[in-house]
C-alpha positions as a Markdown table, in Angstrom:
| # | Residue | x | y | z |
|---|---|---|---|---|
| 1 | Unk | -12.0 | -94.1 | 46.3 |
| 2 | Unk | -9.5 | -93.9 | 43.3 |
| 3 | Unk | -8.5 | -97.1 | 41.5 |
| 4 | Unk | -11.7 | -98.7 | 42.9 |
| 5 | Unk | -14.9 | -99.6 | 40.3 |
| 6 | Unk | -18.0 | -96.9 | 39.4 |
| 7 | Unk | -20.4 | -97.7 | 42.4 |
| 8 | Unk | -23.2 | -99.0 | 39.5 |
| 9 | Unk | -20.3 | -101.1 | 38.2 |
| 10 | Unk | -19.8 | -102.9 | 41.5 |
| 11 | Unk | -23.0 | -103.3 | 42.7 |
| 12 | Unk | -24.3 | -105.1 | 39.2 |
| 13 | Unk | -21.0 | -107.3 | 39.6 |
| 14 | Unk | -21.8 | -108.0 | 43.1 |
| 15 | Unk | -25.3 | -108.7 | 41.5 |
| 16 | Unk | -26.6 | -106.9 | 45.0 |
| 17 | Unk | -30.3 | -106.0 | 45.9 |
| 18 | Unk | -31.6 | -104.3 | 48.9 |
| 19 | Unk | -33.5 | -106.4 | 51.4 |
| 20 | Unk | -37.2 | -106.9 | 50.8 |
| 21 | Unk | -39.1 | -104.6 | 53.1 |
| 22 | Unk | -40.8 | -106.1 | 56.2 |
| 23 | Unk | -37.1 | -109.0 | 56.0 |
| 24 | Unk | -35.6 | -107.3 | 59.0 |
| 25 | Unk | -37.2 | -106.1 | 62.7 |
| 26 | Unk | -38.8 | -103.0 | 62.2 |
| 27 | Unk | -37.8 | -101.5 | 65.8 |
| 28 | Unk | -33.9 | -103.1 | 65.8 |
| 29 | Unk | -33.0 | -103.5 | 62.4 |
| 30 | Unk | -32.0 | -106.8 | 62.7 |
| 31 | Unk | -33.0 | -110.3 | 61.4 |
| 32 | Unk | -36.5 | -110.9 | 61.9 |
| 33 | Unk | -35.6 | -114.1 | 64.2 |
| 34 | Unk | -33.9 | -111.8 | 66.4 |
| 35 | Unk | -36.3 | -108.7 | 67.5 |
| 36 | Unk | -34.9 | -105.7 | 68.9 |
| 37 | Unk | -36.9 | -104.2 | 72.2 |
| 38 | Unk | -39.8 | -102.5 | 71.9 |
| 39 | Unk | -39.3 | -98.4 | 70.9 |
| 40 | Unk | -39.5 | -96.4 | 74.0 |
| 41 | Unk | -39.4 | -98.7 | 76.5 |
| 42 | Unk | -38.5 | -97.8 | 79.9 |
| 43 | Unk | -34.9 | -98.9 | 81.4 |
| 44 | Unk | -31.2 | -97.2 | 80.9 |
| 45 | Unk | -30.2 | -99.5 | 78.1 |
| 46 | Unk | -30.0 | -98.3 | 74.1 |
| 47 | Unk | -33.2 | -99.1 | 73.6 |
| 48 | Unk | -34.9 | -97.0 | 76.3 |
| 49 | Unk | -34.3 | -93.9 | 73.6 |
| 50 | Unk | -33.9 | -95.9 | 70.3 |
| 51 | Unk | -35.8 | -94.6 | 67.3 |
| 52 | Unk | -39.3 | -95.4 | 66.7 |
| 53 | Unk | -38.5 | -97.6 | 63.7 |
| 54 | Unk | -35.0 | -98.8 | 61.8 |
| 55 | Unk | -35.0 | -99.1 | 57.8 |
| 56 | Unk | -31.7 | -100.7 | 56.6 |
| 57 | Unk | -30.4 | -101.8 | 53.9 |
| 58 | Unk | -28.8 | -105.3 | 53.6 |
| 59 | Unk | -27.4 | -107.5 | 56.0 |
| 60 | Unk | -23.7 | -106.5 | 57.5 |
| 61 | Unk | -21.7 | -109.2 | 55.3 |
| 62 | Unk | -20.8 | -109.7 | 52.0 |
| 63 | Unk | -20.3 | -107.2 | 49.2 |
| 64 | Unk | -22.0 | -104.3 | 51.8 |
| 65 | Unk | -19.7 | -104.7 | 54.4 |
| 66 | Unk | -16.7 | -104.4 | 52.4 |
| 67 | Unk | -18.4 | -100.8 | 50.7 |
| 68 | Unk | -19.0 | -99.7 | 54.0 |
| 69 | Unk | -15.4 | -100.4 | 55.0 |
| 70 | Unk | -13.8 | -98.8 | 51.9 |
| 71 | Unk | -16.1 | -95.6 | 52.1 |
| 72 | Unk | -13.9 | -95.2 | 55.5 |
| 73 | Unk | -11.1 | -95.9 | 55.2 |
| 74 | Unk | -10.7 | -96.2 | 51.1 |
| 75 | Unk | -12.6 | -92.3 | 50.8 |
| 76 | Unk | -14.7 | -93.7 | 48.3 |
| 77 | Unk | -17.5 | -91.1 | 48.5 |
| 78 | Unk | -19.6 | -92.2 | 45.4 |
| 79 | Unk | -20.0 | -95.7 | 46.8 |
| 80 | Unk | -20.8 | -93.6 | 49.8 |
| 81 | Unk | -23.7 | -91.3 | 47.5 |
| 82 | Unk | -25.0 | -94.3 | 45.9 |
| 83 | Unk | -25.3 | -96.5 | 48.8 |
| 84 | Unk | -27.4 | -93.1 | 50.5 |
| 85 | Unk | -29.5 | -93.3 | 47.4 |
| 86 | Unk | -30.6 | -96.8 | 47.7 |
| 87 | Unk | -31.0 | -96.4 | 51.4 |
| 88 | Unk | -33.4 | -93.3 | 50.5 |
| 89 | Unk | -35.1 | -95.5 | 48.2 |
| 90 | Unk | -35.9 | -98.1 | 51.0 |
| 91 | Unk | -37.1 | -95.6 | 53.1 |
| 92 | Unk | -39.8 | -94.4 | 50.1 |
| 93 | Unk | -40.8 | -98.4 | 49.7 |
| 94 | Unk | -40.7 | -99.2 | 53.5 |
| 95 | Unk | -43.5 | -96.1 | 53.7 |
| 96 | Unk | -40.8 | -94.3 | 56.8 |
| 97 | Unk | -41.0 | -91.1 | 54.2 |
| 98 | Unk | -42.9 | -89.9 | 51.7 |
| 99 | Unk | -41.5 | -88.5 | 48.7 |
| 100 | Unk | -40.4 | -84.5 | 49.6 |
| 101 | Unk | -42.6 | -84.9 | 52.7 |
| 102 | Unk | -42.1 | -81.3 | 53.9 |
| 103 | Unk | -42.5 | -81.7 | 57.7 |
| 104 | Unk | -38.7 | -84.6 | 57.5 |
| 105 | Unk | -35.8 | -83.8 | 57.8 |
| 106 | Unk | -32.5 | -86.3 | 57.0 |
| 107 | Unk | -29.6 | -86.3 | 60.0 |
| 108 | Unk | -26.7 | -87.7 | 59.4 |
| 109 | Unk | -24.7 | -89.1 | 62.6 |
| 110 | Unk | -21.6 | -87.6 | 62.5 |
| 111 | Unk | -18.1 | -88.7 | 62.9 |
| 112 | Unk | -16.1 | -86.3 | 65.2 |
| 113 | Unk | -14.4 | -83.7 | 63.4 |
| 114 | Unk | -11.2 | -84.8 | 63.9 |
| 115 | Unk | -11.1 | -88.4 | 62.5 |
| 116 | Unk | -13.6 | -86.8 | 59.0 |
| 117 | Unk | -10.3 | -84.0 | 58.3 |
| 118 | Unk | -8.2 | -87.0 | 58.8 |
| 119 | Unk | -9.9 | -89.4 | 56.3 |
| 120 | Unk | -10.2 | -86.7 | 54.3 |
| 121 | Unk | -14.3 | -87.1 | 53.6 |
| 122 | Unk | -17.3 | -86.8 | 55.9 |
| 123 | Unk | -19.1 | -89.9 | 54.7 |
| 124 | Unk | -22.0 | -89.3 | 57.0 |
| 125 | Unk | -22.4 | -86.5 | 55.0 |
| 126 | Unk | -22.3 | -88.5 | 51.6 |
| 127 | Unk | -25.0 | -90.6 | 52.6 |
| 128 | Unk | -27.1 | -88.2 | 53.5 |
| 129 | Unk | -27.0 | -86.0 | 49.9 |
| 130 | Unk | -27.5 | -89.8 | 48.4 |
| 131 | Unk | -30.5 | -90.3 | 50.9 |
| 132 | Unk | -31.8 | -86.9 | 50.3 |
| 133 | Unk | -31.5 | -87.0 | 46.4 |
| 134 | Unk | -33.8 | -89.8 | 46.0 |
| 135 | Unk | -36.4 | -88.6 | 49.0 |
| 136 | Unk | -36.3 | -85.1 | 47.9 |
| 137 | Unk | -36.4 | -85.0 | 51.6 |
| 138 | Unk | -33.6 | -82.0 | 53.3 |
| 139 | Unk | -30.6 | -82.4 | 55.3 |
| 140 | Unk | -29.2 | -80.6 | 58.6 |
| 141 | Unk | -27.5 | -80.8 | 60.6 |
| 142 | Unk | -28.2 | -80.4 | 64.4 |
| 143 | Unk | -25.7 | -82.0 | 65.8 |
| 144 | Unk | -21.5 | -82.8 | 66.4 |
| 145 | Unk | -20.2 | -86.1 | 67.9 |
| 146 | Unk | -16.9 | -85.6 | 70.5 |
| 147 | Unk | -14.0 | -87.9 | 70.0 |
| 148 | Unk | -14.4 | -91.2 | 70.7 |
| 149 | Unk | -13.4 | -95.0 | 70.3 |
| 150 | Unk | -13.4 | -96.5 | 66.7 |
| 151 | Unk | -16.8 | -98.4 | 65.7 |
| 152 | Unk | -14.9 | -101.5 | 64.6 |
| 153 | Unk | -12.6 | -101.6 | 68.2 |
| 154 | Unk | -15.3 | -104.0 | 70.1 |
| 155 | Unk | -14.2 | -102.6 | 73.5 |
| 156 | Unk | -14.6 | -99.0 | 72.5 |
| 157 | Unk | -18.3 | -100.2 | 71.4 |
| 158 | Unk | -18.9 | -101.5 | 74.8 |
| 159 | Unk | -17.6 | -98.7 | 76.7 |
| 160 | Unk | -20.0 | -96.2 | 74.0 |
| 161 | Unk | -23.2 | -98.2 | 75.5 |
| 162 | Unk | -21.7 | -97.6 | 79.3 |
| 163 | Unk | -21.4 | -93.5 | 78.6 |
| 164 | Unk | -23.7 | -90.4 | 78.4 |
| 165 | Unk | -24.4 | -89.2 | 75.2 |
| 166 | Unk | -21.4 | -88.1 | 73.1 |
| 167 | Unk | -23.2 | -85.8 | 70.7 |
| 168 | Unk | -24.3 | -82.2 | 71.7 |
| 169 | Unk | -26.3 | -80.1 | 69.7 |
| 170 | Unk | -25.2 | -77.0 | 67.3 |
| 171 | Unk | -25.4 | -73.6 | 67.9 |
| 172 | Unk | -29.2 | -73.1 | 66.1 |
| 173 | Unk | -29.4 | -76.7 | 65.8 |
| 174 | Unk | -33.1 | -76.8 | 67.9 |
| 175 | Unk | -34.2 | -74.5 | 65.0 |
| 176 | Unk | -33.6 | -76.7 | 62.5 |
| 177 | Unk | -35.5 | -79.8 | 63.3 |
| 178 | Unk | -38.0 | -78.5 | 66.3 |
| 179 | Unk | -41.4 | -80.3 | 65.9 |
| 180 | Unk | -40.2 | -82.2 | 62.5 |
| 181 | Unk | -39.9 | -86.6 | 62.0 |
| 182 | Unk | -36.1 | -86.3 | 61.7 |
| 183 | Unk | -34.8 | -89.5 | 60.3 |
| 184 | Unk | -30.9 | -90.5 | 61.7 |
| 185 | Unk | -28.7 | -91.9 | 58.6 |
| 186 | Unk | -25.7 | -94.0 | 60.0 |
| 187 | Unk | -23.6 | -96.9 | 58.0 |
| 188 | Unk | -24.4 | -99.8 | 60.3 |
| 189 | Unk | -26.3 | -100.8 | 63.6 |
| 190 | Unk | -24.5 | -102.8 | 65.7 |
| 191 | Unk | -25.1 | -102.7 | 70.1 |
| 192 | Unk | -27.3 | -99.6 | 68.9 |
| 193 | Unk | -25.8 | -97.4 | 71.0 |
| 194 | Unk | -24.6 | -94.9 | 68.6 |
| 195 | Unk | -28.3 | -94.6 | 67.2 |
| 196 | Unk | -29.9 | -94.4 | 70.8 |
| 197 | Unk | -27.3 | -91.5 | 71.9 |
| 198 | Unk | -28.2 | -89.7 | 68.5 |
| 199 | Unk | -31.7 | -90.2 | 69.3 |
| 200 | Unk | -31.2 | -88.9 | 73.1 |
| 201 | Unk | -29.7 | -85.3 | 71.5 |
| 202 | Unk | -32.3 | -85.2 | 69.3 |
| 203 | Unk | -35.4 | -85.5 | 71.2 |
| 204 | Unk | -33.5 | -83.3 | 73.4 |
| 205 | Unk | -34.0 | -80.3 | 71.2 |
| 206 | Unk | -37.6 | -80.9 | 70.5 |
| 207 | Unk | -40.0 | -82.1 | 68.1 |
| 208 | Unk | -41.7 | -85.4 | 67.7 |
| 209 | Unk | -40.3 | -88.6 | 65.7 |
| 210 | Unk | -37.0 | -90.1 | 65.6 |
| 211 | Unk | -36.3 | -92.6 | 62.8 |
| 212 | Unk | -33.0 | -94.5 | 61.6 |
| 213 | Unk | -32.0 | -95.8 | 58.3 |
| 214 | Unk | -28.7 | -97.9 | 58.1 |
| 215 | Unk | -27.0 | -99.5 | 55.5 |
């Protein structure tokens, strides 16, 4: 992130404001007119195991889109944490989480470890740290991701929908989240396949509710 402005300065310059709660489909995370499939629907697609609700910070466009890209490819860790904090405040504003909820945990949707090493930072963990500061809710890391295609690659996105889960539990992962209300924290929701895979892996550890929060 060297050479990039302070996150607060960048947000102020862009006059960025999060979407108002209720401005998106709570089940799919998209615009209201593009309502997602009902949570828990039977079937084989991502919607069959999707999180019960999705809270978003804004549409994937303009300044927000540029920041998400710069976090990943320019190592803008401070912006990752700032966006995570904004997302945490959005979770509280939507009632998806209560302040310091002892029965809830935040789980960063992890990147493959090799990709994290190559980028020089764990942007997923940075987002979760920011969300934790804003909500007072603990962060847990019960799952890891196998190396797969890049999220910016359309062919890779299609293949992710078709293949089985890329996530697997960490050692003692079930002990970290069993019986908890889990909120998966990710950067972008496109097809919903990544969140569905992470949700499936999370539910395999035992527990109750799974929600999602995306920038």
